[in-house]
Amino acid sequence: MGLSCRYPDSGWILKDLSFYVKAGEALAILGPSGSGKTTLAYCISGIIPNRISAELRGSIKVDGEDLSGSSIRERMDSIGIVLQNYELQIFGLTVEEDLEISLRGDRGNIEWILEFFGLEKYRDYYTHELSGGLKHRLVIASMMLSDPEYVVMDDPLANLDWNGRRIIAKTVESLKRDGKGIVVLTRKLRGLEDVIDRVIHLRQYESNEMLREVKIPRMCDGNCEHIIEFRGVYFKYNKDRDYVLKDIRLSIRKGEVFAIMGPNGSGKTTLMKHINGLLKPSRGSVIVKGI
Ligand SMILES: Nc1ncnc2c1ncn2[C@@H]1O[C@H](COP(=O)(O)OP(=O)(O)OP(=O)(O)O)[C@@H](O)[C@H]1O
Ligand SMILES: [Mg+2]
């Protein structure tokens, strides 16, 4: 019998699911949003049923040993999990302290892991000072330092830029070399094709919800009013740090769809927080009209 799981009052989210992963192998479990990837990560980590109640059938075994009845803590000794809501897995006040908390083994490992994950520059940063994508890298780095036998990563690609995805591929490669068994739960492989050994698909989640009509804004014909303007905006969070925004000048017109792209830690969220007024520029001005 495979693994089945349902929440109180829901239908079966996972239905008779069977898979295995061997040491030194990477398995990808692909499924669209709502197909049960996070639910599966919760079942493996023990969050279900220890923290979130749900009905479980079937079993999960690690090296032949049934996990039912074992706590989250007990499972952490052999399985390293990186959750989709990874922010809950940051325990250190600073980046270095967070890595130290997870460290099992030689302290020198912290040095290469900081370099491997492109985090050297942030070593002394408070963890709350990191961008979303950098926090994600830190959680994966900490998991690596805890040296588990098996690794489960839920949606590891979602918040990462191109370089971050390359780091995940290198991480999977390195874990395989070390003989770990890896499960990646994701919607798409996006750059992991070369390091994944096998793929299984979760069933498409059947939603009863009708798709609502989405009105796409009419594009501007060229004479539209400017509703958001950044005039030479500089911003830093802390006087001892570098500027996150440097001389940003942009102008967005009504009806225009404007994409702001940038790698992890480049300031996208910081910029958004200037538009909704959560942050004020250190220099320069932001003008937002009538939205
Ligand atoms: N605590 C809960 N109680 C009831 N239903 C839940 C709970 N958590 C998740 N679900 C439902 O279970 C289904 C699967 O959700 P899950 O989060 O596992 O999907 P997912 O594949 O991880 O999606 P995504 O790609 O968006 O992260 C969804 O219908 C969701 O609404
Ligand atoms: Mg999920």
Coordinates of N, CA and C and ligand atoms in Angstrom, one line a residue, residues 6-11 13-14 31-42 48 52-53 84 154-155 185-187 202-203 205-206, ligand 1:
R6 N -4.8 12.8 3.9 CA -5.9 13.8 3.7 C -6.0 14.6 5.0
Y7 N -6.3 15.9 4.8 CA -6.5 16.8 6.0 C -7.9 16.6 6.5
P8 N -8.2 16.9 7.7 CA -9.6 16.8 8.2 C -10.5 17.6 7.2
D9 N -11.6 16.9 6.8 CA -12.6 17.6 5.9 C -12.1 17.8 4.5
S10 N -10.9 17.3 4.1 CA -10.5 17.4 2.7 C -10.6 16.0 2.1
G11 N -10.5 16.0 0.7 CA -10.4 14.7 0.1 C -9.0 14.2 0.2
I13 N -5.4 14.0 -0.5 CA -4.4 14.9 -1.3 C -3.4 14.1 -1.9
L14 N -2.8 13.1 -1.1 CA -1.9 12.1 -1.7 C -2.7 10.8 -1.7
G31 N 4.9 18.3 -9.7 CA 3.5 18.4 -9.7 C 3.1 19.9 -9.7
P32 N 1.9 20.2 -10.2 CA 1.5 21.6 -10.3 C 1.1 22.1 -8.9
S33 N 0.8 23.4 -8.8 CA 0.4 24.0 -7.5 C -0.8 23.2 -7.0
G34 N -0.8 22.9 -5.7 CA -2.0 22.2 -5.1 C -1.9 20.7 -5.3
S35 N -0.9 20.1 -5.9 CA -0.9 18.7 -6.2 C -0.4 17.9 -4.9
G36 N 0.1 18.6 -3.9 CA 0.4 17.9 -2.7 C 1.9 17.8 -2.3
K37 N 2.7 18.6 -3.0 CA 4.2 18.5 -2.8 C 4.5 18.8 -1.3
T38 N 4.0 20.0 -0.9 CA 4.3 20.4 0.5 C 3.7 19.4 1.5
T39 N 2.5 18.9 1.2 CA 1.9 17.9 2.1 C 2.8 16.7 2.2
L40 N 3.4 16.3 1.1 CA 4.4 15.2 1.1 C 5.6 15.5 2.0
A41 N 6.1 16.7 1.8 CA 7.3 17.1 2.6 C 6.9 17.1 4.1
Y42 N 5.7 17.5 4.4 CA 5.2 17.5 5.8 C 5.1 16.1 6.3
I48 N 3.4 16.5 9.6 CA 2.2 15.7 9.6 C 2.6 14.3 10.1
I52 N 0.6 19.1 12.3 CA -0.6 19.3 11.6 C -1.3 18.0 11.5
S53 N -2.6 18.0 12.0 CA -3.3 16.7 12.0 C -3.8 16.4 10.6
Q84 N 9.2 24.8 2.0 CA 8.8 25.9 1.0 C 8.8 27.2 1.8
D154 N 11.6 21.2 -0.7 CA 10.3 21.6 -1.3 C 10.4 22.9 -2.0
D155 N 10.2 22.9 -3.3 CA 10.2 24.1 -4.1 C 11.5 24.9 -4.0
L185 N 11.1 18.4 -4.6 CA 9.7 18.6 -4.9 C 9.5 19.9 -5.6
T186 N 9.0 19.9 -6.8 CA 9.0 21.1 -7.6 C 8.0 21.1 -8.7
R187 N 7.7 22.3 -9.2 CA 6.7 22.3 -10.3 C 7.4 22.0 -11.7
L202 N 3.2 13.9 -9.7 CA 2.0 13.8 -8.8 C 0.8 14.2 -9.7
R203 N -0.3 13.6 -9.3 CA -1.5 13.8 -10.2 C -1.9 15.3 -10.1
Y205 N -3.9 18.4 -9.5 CA -4.9 18.7 -8.5 C -6.3 19.1 -9.2
E206 N -7.3 18.4 -8.8 CA -8.6 18.8 -9.4 C -9.3 19.8 -8.6
Ligands
LIG1 N1 -3.5 22.5 6.6 C1 -4.3 22.2 5.6 N2 -5.6 21.9 5.8 C2 -6.4 21.5 4.7 N3 -6.1 21.5 3.4 C3 -4.8 21.8 3.2 C4 -3.8 22.2 4.2 N4 -2.6 22.4 3.7 C5 -2.8 22.2 2.3 N5 -4.1 21.9 2.0 C6 -4.6 21.5 0.7 O1 -3.9 20.4 0.2 C7 -3.7 20.6 -1.2 C8 -2.3 20.4 -1.6 O2 -1.5 21.5 -1.1 P1 0.0 21.5 -1.1 O3 0.5 22.7 -0.3 O4 0.6 20.2 -0.5 O5 0.4 21.6 -2.6 P2 1.7 22.0 -3.4 O6 1.9 21.0 -4.5 O7 2.8 22.1 -2.4 O8 1.4 23.4 -4.0 P3 2.4 24.6 -4.4 O9 3.1 24.2 -5.7 O10 1.5 25.7 -4.6 O11 3.4 24.8 -3.2 C9 -4.3 21.9 -1.6 O12 -5.6 21.7 -2.1 C10 -4.3 22.7 -0.3 O13 -5.3 23.6 -0.3

